[in-house]
PDB file of C-alpha atoms and ligand atoms in Angstrom:
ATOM      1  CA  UNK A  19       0.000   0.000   0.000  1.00  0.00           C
ATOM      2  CA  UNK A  20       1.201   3.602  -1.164  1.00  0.00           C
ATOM      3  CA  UNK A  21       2.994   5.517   1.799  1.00  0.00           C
ATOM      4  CA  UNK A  22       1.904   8.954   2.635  1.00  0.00           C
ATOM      5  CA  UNK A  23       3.883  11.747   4.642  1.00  0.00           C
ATOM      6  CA  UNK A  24       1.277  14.487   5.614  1.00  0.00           C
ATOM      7  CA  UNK A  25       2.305  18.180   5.317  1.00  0.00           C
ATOM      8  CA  UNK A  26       0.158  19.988   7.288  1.00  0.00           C
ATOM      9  CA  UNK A  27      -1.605  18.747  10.152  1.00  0.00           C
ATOM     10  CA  UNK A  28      -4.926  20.487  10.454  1.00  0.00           C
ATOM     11  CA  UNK A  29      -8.940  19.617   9.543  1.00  0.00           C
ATOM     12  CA  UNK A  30      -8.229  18.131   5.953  1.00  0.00           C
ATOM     13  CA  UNK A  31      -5.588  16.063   7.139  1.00  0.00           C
ATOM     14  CA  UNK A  32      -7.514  14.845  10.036  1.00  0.00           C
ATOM     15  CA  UNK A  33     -10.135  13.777   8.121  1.00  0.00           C
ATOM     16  CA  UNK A  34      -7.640  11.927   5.654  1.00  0.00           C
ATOM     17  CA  UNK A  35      -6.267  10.119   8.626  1.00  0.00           C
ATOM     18  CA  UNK A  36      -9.882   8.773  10.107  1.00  0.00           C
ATOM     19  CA  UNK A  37      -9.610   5.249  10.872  1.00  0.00           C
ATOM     20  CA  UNK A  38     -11.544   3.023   7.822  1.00  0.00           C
ATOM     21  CA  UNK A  39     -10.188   5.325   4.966  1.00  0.00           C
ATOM     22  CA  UNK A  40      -7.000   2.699   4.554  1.00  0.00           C
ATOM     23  CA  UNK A  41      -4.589   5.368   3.853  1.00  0.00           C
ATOM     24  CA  UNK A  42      -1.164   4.129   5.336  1.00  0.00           C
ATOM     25  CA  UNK A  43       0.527   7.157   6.662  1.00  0.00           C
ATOM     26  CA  UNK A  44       3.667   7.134   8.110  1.00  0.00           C
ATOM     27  CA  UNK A  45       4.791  10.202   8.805  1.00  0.00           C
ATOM     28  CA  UNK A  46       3.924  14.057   9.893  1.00  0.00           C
ATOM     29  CA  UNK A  47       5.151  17.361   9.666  1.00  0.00           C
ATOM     30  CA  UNK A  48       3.274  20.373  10.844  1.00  0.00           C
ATOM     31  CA  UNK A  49       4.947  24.390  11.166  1.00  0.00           C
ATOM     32  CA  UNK A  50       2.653  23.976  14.843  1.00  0.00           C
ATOM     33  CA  UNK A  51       4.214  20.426  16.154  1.00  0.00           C
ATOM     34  CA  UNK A  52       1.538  19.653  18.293  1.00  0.00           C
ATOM     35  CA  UNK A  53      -0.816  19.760  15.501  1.00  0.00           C
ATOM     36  CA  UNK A  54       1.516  17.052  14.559  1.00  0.00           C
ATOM     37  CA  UNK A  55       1.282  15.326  17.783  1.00  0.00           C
ATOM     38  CA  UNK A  56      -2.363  15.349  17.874  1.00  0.00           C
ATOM     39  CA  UNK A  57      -2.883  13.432  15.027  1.00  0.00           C
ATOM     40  CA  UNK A  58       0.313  11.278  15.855  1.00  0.00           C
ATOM     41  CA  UNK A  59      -1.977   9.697  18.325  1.00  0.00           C
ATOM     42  CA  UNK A  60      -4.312   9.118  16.079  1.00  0.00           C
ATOM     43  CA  UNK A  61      -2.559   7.453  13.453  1.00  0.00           C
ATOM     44  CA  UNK A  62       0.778   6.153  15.819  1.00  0.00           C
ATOM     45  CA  UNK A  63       2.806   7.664  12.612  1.00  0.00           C
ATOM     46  CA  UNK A  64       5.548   9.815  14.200  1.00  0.00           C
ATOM     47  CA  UNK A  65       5.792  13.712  14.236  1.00  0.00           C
ATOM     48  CA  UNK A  66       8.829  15.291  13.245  1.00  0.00           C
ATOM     49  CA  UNK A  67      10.386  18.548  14.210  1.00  0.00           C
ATOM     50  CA  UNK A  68      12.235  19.253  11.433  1.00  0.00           C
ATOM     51  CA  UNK A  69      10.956  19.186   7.878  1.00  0.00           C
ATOM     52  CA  UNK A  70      14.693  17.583   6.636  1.00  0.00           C
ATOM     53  CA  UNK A  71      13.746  14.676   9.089  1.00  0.00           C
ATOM     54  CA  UNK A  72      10.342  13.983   7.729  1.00  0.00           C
ATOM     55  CA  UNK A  73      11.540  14.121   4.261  1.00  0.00           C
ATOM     56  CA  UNK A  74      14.208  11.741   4.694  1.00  0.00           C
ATOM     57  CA  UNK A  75      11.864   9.440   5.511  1.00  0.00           C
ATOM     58  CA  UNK A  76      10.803   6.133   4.131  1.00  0.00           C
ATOM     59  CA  UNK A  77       7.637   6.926   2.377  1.00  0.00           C
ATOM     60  CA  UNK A  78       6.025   7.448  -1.167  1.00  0.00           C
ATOM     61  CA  UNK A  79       4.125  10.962  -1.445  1.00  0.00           C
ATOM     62  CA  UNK A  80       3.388  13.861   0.708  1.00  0.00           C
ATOM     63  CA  UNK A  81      -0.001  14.944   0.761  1.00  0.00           C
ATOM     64  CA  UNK A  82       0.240  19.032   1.239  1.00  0.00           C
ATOM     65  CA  UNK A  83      -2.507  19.898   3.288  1.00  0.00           C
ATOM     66  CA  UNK A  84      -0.985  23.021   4.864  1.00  0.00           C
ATOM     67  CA  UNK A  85      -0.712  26.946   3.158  1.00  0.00           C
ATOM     68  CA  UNK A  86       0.115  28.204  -0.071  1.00  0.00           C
ATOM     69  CA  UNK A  87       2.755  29.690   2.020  1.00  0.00           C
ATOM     70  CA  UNK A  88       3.980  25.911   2.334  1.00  0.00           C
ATOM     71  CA  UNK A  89       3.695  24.637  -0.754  1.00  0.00           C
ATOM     72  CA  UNK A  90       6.079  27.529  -1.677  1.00  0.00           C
ATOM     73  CA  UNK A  91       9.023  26.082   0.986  1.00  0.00           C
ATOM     74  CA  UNK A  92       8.632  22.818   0.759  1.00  0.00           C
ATOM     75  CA  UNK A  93       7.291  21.304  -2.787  1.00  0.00           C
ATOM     76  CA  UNK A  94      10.469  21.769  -4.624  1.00  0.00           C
ATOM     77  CA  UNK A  95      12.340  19.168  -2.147  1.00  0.00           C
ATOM     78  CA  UNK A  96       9.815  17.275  -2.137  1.00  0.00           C
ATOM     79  CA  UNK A  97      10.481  16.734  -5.622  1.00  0.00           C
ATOM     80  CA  UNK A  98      14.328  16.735  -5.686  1.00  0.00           C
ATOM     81  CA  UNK A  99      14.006  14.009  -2.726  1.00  0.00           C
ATOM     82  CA  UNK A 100      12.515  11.860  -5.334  1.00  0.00           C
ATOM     83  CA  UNK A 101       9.121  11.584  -3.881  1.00  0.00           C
ATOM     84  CA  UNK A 102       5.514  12.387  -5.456  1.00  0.00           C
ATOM     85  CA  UNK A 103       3.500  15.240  -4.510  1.00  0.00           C
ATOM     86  CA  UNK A 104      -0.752  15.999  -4.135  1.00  0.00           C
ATOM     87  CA  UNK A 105      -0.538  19.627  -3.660  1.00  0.00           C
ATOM     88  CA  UNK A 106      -4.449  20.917  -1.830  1.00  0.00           C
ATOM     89  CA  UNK A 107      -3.483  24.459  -1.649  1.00  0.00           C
ATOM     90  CA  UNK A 108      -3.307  25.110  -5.485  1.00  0.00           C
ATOM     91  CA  UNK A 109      -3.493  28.431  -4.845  1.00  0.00           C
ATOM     92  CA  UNK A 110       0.561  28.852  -4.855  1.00  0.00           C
ATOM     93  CA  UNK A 111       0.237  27.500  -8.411  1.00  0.00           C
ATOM     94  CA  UNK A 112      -1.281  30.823  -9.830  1.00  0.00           C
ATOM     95  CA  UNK A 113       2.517  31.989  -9.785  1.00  0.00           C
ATOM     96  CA  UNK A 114       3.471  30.592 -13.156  1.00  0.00           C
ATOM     97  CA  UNK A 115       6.868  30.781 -12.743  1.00  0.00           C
ATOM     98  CA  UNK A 116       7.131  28.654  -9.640  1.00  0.00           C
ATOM     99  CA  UNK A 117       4.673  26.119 -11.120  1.00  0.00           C
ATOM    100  CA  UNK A 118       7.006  25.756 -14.522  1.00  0.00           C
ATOM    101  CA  UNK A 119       9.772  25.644 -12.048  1.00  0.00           C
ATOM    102  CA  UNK A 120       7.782  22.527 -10.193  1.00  0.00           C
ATOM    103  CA  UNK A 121       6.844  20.547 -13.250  1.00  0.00           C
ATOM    104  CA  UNK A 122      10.735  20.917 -14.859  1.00  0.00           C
ATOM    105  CA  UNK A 123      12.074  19.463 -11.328  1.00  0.00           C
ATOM    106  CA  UNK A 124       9.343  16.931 -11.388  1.00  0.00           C
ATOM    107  CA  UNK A 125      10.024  15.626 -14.952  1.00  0.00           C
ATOM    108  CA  UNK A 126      13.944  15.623 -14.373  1.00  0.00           C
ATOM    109  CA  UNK A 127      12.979  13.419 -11.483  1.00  0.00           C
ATOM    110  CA  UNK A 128      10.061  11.200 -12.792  1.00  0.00           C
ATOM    111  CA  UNK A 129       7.941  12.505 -10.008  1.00  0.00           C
ATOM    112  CA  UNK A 130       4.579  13.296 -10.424  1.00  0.00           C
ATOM    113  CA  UNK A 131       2.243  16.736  -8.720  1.00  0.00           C
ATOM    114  CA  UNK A 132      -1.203  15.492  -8.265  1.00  0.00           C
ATOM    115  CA  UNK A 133      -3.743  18.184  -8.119  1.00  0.00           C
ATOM    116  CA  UNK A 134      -7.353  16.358  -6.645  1.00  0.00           C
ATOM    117  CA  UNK A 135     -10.466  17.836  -7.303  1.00  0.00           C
ATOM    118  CA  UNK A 136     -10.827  19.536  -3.923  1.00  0.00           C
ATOM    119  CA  UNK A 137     -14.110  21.617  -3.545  1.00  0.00           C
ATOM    120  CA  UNK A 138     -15.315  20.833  -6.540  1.00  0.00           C
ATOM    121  CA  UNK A 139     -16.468  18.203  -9.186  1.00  0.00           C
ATOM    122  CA  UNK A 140     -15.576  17.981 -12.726  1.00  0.00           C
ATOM    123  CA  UNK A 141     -11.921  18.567 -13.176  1.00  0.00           C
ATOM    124  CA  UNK A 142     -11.346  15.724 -15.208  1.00  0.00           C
ATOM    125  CA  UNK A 143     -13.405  16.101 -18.316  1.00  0.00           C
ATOM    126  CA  UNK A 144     -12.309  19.666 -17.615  1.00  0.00           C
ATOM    127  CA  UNK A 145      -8.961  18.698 -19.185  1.00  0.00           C
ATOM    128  CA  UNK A 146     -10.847  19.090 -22.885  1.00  0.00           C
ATOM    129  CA  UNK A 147     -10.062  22.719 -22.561  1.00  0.00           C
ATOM    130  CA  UNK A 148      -6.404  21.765 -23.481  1.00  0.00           C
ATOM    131  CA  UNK A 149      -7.261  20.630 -26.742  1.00  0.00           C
ATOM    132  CA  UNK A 150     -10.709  22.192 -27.986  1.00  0.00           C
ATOM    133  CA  UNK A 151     -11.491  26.136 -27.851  1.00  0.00           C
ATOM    134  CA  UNK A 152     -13.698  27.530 -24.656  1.00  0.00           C
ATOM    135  CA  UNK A 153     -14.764  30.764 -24.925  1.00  0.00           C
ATOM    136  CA  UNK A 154     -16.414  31.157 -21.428  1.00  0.00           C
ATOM    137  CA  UNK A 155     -15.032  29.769 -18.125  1.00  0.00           C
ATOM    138  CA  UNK A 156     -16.656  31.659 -14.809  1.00  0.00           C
ATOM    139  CA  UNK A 157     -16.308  30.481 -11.670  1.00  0.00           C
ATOM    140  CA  UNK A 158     -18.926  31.822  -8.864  1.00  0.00           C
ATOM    141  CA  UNK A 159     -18.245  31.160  -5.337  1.00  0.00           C
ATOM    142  CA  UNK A 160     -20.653  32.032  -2.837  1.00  0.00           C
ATOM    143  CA  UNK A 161     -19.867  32.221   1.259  1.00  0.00           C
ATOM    144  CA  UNK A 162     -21.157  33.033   4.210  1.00  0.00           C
ATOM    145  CA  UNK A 163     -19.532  36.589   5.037  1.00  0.00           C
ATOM    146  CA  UNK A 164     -17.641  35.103   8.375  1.00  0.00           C
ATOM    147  CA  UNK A 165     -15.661  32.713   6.207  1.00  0.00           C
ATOM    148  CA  UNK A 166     -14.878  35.471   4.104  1.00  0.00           C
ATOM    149  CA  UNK A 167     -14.224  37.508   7.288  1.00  0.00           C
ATOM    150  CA  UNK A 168     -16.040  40.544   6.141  1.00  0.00           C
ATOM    151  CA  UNK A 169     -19.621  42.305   7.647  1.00  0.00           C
ATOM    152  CA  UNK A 170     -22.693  42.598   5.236  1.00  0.00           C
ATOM    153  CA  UNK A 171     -26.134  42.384   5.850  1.00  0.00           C
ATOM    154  CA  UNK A 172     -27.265  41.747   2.450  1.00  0.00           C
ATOM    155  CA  UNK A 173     -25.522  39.278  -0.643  1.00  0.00           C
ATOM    156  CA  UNK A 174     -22.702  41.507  -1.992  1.00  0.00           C
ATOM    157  CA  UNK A 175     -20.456  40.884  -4.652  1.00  0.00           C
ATOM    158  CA  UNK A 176     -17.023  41.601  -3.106  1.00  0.00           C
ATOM    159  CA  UNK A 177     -14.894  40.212  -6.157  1.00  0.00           C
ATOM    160  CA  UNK A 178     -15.303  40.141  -9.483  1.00  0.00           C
ATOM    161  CA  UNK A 179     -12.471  39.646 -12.149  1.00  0.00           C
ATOM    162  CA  UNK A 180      -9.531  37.610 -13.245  1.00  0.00           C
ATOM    163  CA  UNK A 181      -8.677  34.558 -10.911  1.00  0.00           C
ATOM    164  CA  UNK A 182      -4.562  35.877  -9.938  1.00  0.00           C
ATOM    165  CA  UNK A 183      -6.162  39.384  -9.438  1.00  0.00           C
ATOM    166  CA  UNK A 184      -8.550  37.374  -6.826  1.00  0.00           C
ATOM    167  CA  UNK A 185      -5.898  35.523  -5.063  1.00  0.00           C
ATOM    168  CA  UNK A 186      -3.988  39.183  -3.839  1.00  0.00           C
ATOM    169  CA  UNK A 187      -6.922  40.125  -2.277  1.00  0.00           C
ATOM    170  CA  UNK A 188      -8.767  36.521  -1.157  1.00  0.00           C
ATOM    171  CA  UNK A 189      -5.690  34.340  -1.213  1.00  0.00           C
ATOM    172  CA  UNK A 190      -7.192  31.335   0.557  1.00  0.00           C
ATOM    173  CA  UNK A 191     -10.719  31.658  -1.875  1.00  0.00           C
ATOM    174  CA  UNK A 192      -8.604  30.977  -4.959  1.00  0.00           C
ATOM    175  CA  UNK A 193      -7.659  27.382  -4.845  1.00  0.00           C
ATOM    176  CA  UNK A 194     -10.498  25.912  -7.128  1.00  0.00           C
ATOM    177  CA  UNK A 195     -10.548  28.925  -9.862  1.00  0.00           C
ATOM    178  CA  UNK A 196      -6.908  28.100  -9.961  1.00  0.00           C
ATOM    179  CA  UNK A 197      -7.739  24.185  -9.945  1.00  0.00           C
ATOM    180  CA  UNK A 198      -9.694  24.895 -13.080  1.00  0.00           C
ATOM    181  CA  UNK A 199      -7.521  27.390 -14.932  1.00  0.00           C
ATOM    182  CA  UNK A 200      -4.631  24.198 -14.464  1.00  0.00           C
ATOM    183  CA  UNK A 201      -7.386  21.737 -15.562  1.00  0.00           C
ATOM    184  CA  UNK A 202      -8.600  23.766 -18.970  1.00  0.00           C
ATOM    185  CA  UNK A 203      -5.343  25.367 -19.647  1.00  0.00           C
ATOM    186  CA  UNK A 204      -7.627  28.563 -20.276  1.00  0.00           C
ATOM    187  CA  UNK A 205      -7.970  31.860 -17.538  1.00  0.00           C
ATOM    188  CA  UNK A 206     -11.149  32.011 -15.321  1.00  0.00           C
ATOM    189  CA  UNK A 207     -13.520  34.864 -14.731  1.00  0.00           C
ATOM    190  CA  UNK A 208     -14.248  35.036 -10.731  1.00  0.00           C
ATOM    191  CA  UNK A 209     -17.199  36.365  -8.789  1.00  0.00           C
ATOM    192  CA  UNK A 210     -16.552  36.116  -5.115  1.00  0.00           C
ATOM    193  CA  UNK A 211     -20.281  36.909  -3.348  1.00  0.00           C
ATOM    194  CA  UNK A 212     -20.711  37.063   0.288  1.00  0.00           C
ATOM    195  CA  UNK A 213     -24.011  35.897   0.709  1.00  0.00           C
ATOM    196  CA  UNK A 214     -25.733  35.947   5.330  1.00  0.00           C
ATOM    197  CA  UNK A 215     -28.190  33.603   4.489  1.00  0.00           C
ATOM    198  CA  UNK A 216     -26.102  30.833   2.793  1.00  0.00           C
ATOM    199  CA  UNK A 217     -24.456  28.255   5.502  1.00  0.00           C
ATOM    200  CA  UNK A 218     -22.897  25.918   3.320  1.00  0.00           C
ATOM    201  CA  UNK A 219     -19.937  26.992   0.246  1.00  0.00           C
ATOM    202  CA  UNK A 220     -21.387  26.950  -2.840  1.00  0.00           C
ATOM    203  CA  UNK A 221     -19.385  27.082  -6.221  1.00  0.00           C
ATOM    204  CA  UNK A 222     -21.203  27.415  -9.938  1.00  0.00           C
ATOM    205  CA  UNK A 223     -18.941  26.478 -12.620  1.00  0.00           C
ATOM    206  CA  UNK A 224     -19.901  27.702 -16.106  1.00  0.00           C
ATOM    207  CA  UNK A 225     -17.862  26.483 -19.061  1.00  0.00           C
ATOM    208  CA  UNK A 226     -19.046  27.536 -23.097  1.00  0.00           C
ATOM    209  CA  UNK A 227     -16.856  25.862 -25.607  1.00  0.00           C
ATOM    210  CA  UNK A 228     -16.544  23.845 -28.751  1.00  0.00           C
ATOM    211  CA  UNK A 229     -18.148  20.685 -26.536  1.00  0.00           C
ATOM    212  CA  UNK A 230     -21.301  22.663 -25.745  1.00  0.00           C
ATOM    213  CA  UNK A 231     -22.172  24.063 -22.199  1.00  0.00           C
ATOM    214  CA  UNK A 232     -21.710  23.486 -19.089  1.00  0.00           C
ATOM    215  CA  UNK A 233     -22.833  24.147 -15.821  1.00  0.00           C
ATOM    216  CA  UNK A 234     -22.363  22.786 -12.006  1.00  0.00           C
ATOM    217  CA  UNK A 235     -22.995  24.052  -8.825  1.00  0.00           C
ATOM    218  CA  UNK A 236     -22.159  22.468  -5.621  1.00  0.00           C
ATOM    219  CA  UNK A 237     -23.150  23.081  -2.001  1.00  0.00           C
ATOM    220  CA  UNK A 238     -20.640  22.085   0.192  1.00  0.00           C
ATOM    221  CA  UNK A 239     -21.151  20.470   3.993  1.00  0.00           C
ATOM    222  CA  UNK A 240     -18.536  21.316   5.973  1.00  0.00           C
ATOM    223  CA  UNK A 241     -16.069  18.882   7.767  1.00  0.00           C
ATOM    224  CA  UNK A 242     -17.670  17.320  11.038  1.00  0.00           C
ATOM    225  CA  UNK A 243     -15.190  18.503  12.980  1.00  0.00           C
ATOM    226  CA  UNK A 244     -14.709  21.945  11.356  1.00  0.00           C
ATOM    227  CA  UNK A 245     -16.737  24.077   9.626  1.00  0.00           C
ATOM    228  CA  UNK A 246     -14.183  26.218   8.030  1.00  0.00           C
ATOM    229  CA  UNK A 247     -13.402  23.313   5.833  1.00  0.00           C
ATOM    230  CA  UNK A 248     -15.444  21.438   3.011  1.00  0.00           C
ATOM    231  CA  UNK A 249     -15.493  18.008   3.938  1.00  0.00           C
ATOM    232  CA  UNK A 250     -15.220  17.113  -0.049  1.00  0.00           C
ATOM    233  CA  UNK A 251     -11.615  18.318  -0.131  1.00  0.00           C
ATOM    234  CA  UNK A 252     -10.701  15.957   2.251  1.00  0.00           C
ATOM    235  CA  UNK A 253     -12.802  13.512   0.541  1.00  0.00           C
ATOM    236  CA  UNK A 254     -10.840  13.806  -2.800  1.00  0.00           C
ATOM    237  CA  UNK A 255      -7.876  13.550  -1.603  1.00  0.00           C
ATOM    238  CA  UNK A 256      -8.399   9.745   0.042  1.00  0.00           C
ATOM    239  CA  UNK A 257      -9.737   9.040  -3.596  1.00  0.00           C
ATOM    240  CA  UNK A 258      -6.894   9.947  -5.125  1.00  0.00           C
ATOM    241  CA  UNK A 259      -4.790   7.702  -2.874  1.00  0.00           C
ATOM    242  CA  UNK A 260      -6.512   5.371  -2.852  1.00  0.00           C
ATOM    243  CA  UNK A 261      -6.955   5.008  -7.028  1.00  0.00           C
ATOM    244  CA  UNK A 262      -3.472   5.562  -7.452  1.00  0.00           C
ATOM    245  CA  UNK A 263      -2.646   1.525  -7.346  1.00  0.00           C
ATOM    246  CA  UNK A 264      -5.888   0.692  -8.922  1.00  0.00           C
ATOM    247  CA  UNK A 265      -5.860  -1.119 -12.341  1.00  0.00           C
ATOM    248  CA  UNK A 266      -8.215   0.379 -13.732  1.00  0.00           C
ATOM    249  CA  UNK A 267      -8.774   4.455 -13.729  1.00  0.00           C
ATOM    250  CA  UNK A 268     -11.618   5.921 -14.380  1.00  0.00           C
ATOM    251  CA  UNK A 269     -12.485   9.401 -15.418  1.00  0.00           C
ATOM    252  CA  UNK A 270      -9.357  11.123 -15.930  1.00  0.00           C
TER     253      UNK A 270
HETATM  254  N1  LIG B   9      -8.072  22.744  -3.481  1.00  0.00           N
HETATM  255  C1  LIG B   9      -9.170  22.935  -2.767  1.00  0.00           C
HETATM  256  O1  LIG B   9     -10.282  22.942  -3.291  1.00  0.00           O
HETATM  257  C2  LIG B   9      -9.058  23.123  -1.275  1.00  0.00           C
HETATM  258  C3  LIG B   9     -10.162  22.872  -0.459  1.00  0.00           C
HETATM  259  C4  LIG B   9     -10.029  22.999   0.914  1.00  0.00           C
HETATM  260  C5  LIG B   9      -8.811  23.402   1.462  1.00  0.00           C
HETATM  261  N2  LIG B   9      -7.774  23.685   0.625  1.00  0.00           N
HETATM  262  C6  LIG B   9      -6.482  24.118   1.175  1.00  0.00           C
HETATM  263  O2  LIG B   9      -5.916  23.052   1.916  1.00  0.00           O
HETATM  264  C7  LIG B   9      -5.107  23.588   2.962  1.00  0.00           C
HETATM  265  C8  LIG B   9      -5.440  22.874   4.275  1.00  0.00           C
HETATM  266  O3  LIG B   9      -6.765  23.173   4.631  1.00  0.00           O
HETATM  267  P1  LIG B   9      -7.254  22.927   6.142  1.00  0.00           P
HETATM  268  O4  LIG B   9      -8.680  23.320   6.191  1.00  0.00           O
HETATM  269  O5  LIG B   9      -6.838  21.575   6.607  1.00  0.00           O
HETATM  270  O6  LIG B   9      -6.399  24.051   6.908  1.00  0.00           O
HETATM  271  P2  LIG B   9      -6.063  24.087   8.461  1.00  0.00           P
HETATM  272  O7  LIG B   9      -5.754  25.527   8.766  1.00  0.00           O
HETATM  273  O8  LIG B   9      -7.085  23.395   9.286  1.00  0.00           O
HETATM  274  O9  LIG B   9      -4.729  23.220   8.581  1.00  0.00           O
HETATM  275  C9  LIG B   9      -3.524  23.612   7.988  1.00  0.00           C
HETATM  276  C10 LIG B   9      -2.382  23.044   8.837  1.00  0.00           C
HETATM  277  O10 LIG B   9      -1.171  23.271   8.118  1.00  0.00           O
HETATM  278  C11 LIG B   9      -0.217  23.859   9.001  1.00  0.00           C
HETATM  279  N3  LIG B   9       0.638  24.748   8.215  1.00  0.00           N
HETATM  280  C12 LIG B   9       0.317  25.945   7.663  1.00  0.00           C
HETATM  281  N4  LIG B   9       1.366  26.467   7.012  1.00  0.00           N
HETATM  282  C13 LIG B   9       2.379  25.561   7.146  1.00  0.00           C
HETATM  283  C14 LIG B   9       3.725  25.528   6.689  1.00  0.00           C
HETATM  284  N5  LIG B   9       4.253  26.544   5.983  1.00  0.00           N
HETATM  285  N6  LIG B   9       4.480  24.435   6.959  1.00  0.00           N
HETATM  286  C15 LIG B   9       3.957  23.411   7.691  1.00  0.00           C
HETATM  287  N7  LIG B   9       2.697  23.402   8.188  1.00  0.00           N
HETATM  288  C16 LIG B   9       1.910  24.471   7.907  1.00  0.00           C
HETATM  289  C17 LIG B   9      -1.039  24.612  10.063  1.00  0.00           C
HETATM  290  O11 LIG B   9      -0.310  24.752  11.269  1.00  0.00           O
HETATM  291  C18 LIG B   9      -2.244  23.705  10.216  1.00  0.00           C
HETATM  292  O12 LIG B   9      -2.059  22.713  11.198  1.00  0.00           O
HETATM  293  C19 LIG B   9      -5.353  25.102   2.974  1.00  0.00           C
HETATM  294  O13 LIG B   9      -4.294  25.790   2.309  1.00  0.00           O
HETATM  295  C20 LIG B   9      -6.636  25.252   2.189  1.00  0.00           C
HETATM  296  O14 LIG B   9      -6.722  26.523   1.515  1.00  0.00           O
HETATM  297  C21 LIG B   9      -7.863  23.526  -0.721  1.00  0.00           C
END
């Protein structure tokens, strides 16, 4: 069974390391160590200190479940060190120049960077954007004000425009509008609404292209133990390590 080295120690990874998900993980690194410790006990995997000492570690692929902020420290030795990456916060991949320096260190390795689906559905057949036109991609995320951490009585539109304009103003609202610009190879149009009578995340997804149309919204429950988080993100993630030794793959 594939073995996983969590970056980041908080509600996603917790919910990756729940008992009857049969992910193997054996080893954790957190910036807070007794985030680390915490779920230490809960999977008897040791906590390390000291990134180096994690990373030297005999294990497969770290899951980054952390910050932009750590994706930019730690992904490139993650990749030198020969192991495989599923970056969450995709967010540090708006900055082209860091991602093109990622996928050059990954290839001279053989390593891969898995990006999972996160808060949304759809990424795969997404990927058509790479090779047929599509003139429209919008992405329209809708929160509850408090997890944007702003006041307003009434549903607002607090961002509208190009998805790496949105991430210097709402850094940790960009991951999936970056998600999809990766998937379809093509920029997305954002509108960021904060919305007081909406409890749940919602995202609509409207793609026009050679294909035809298409359209998805979906409503997000929260993790059980934390409401800041979508419990789908967490969800993808123990898909995608869990398909990654199945022989046959569907959907991508
Ligand atoms: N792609 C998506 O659709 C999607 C969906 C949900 C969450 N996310 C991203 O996944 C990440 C984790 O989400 P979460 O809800 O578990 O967050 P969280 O705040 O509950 O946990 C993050 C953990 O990472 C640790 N951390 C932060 N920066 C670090 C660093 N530089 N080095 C080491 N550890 C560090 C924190 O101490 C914390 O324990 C966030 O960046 C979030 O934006 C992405």
């Amino acid at each position: 069974m594939i073995r996983v080295g969590l970056l980041g120690c908080g509600n996603v990874a917790e919910v990756i390391a729940g008992d009857d998900n049969g992910i193997n993980i054996t080893a954790l690194f957190d910036s807070v160590h007794s985030h680390a410790e915490h779920l230490s006990e809960i999977t008897n995997a040791p906590a390390y200190e000291k990134f180096e000492d994690f990373l030297a570690q005999d294990f497969d692929i770290v899951v980054e479940a952390a910050s932009v902020a750590a994706v930019y420290e730690h992904a490139e030795d993650v990749l030198k060190s020969g192991k495989d990456i599923v970056i969450l916060s995709v967010g540090a991949l708006a900055d082209s120049g860091f991602k093109n320096r990622l996928i050059s260190i990954a290839a001279d390795k053989k390593r891969r960077i898995r990006i999972p689906s996160g808060a949304i559905m759809g990424l795969d057949n997404l990927k058509i954007g790479q090779i047929s036109g599509i003139s429209k991609l919008l992405l329209r995320t809708t929160k509850n004000p408090r997890s944007l951490r702003i006041e307003t009585d009434e549903k607002t539109l607090v961002f509208s425009g190009r998805a790496d304009e949105c991430i210097k103003q709402f850094p940790k609202n960009i991951n999936v509008a970056v998600a999809l610009e990766l998937a379809t190879g093509h920029n997305a149009e954002v509108e960021l609404w904060a919305d007081p009578d909406i409890k749940r995340n919602m995202h609509e997804i409207f793609v026009e292209g050679d294909f035809g149309d298409f359209y998805l919204k979906i409503e997000n429950n929260p993790c059980p133990q934390n409401p800041a988080t979508s419990y789908l993100a967490a969800l993808s993630v123990i898909t995608l390590l869990r398909n990654l030794e199945n022989p046959m793959v569907i959907g991508t």
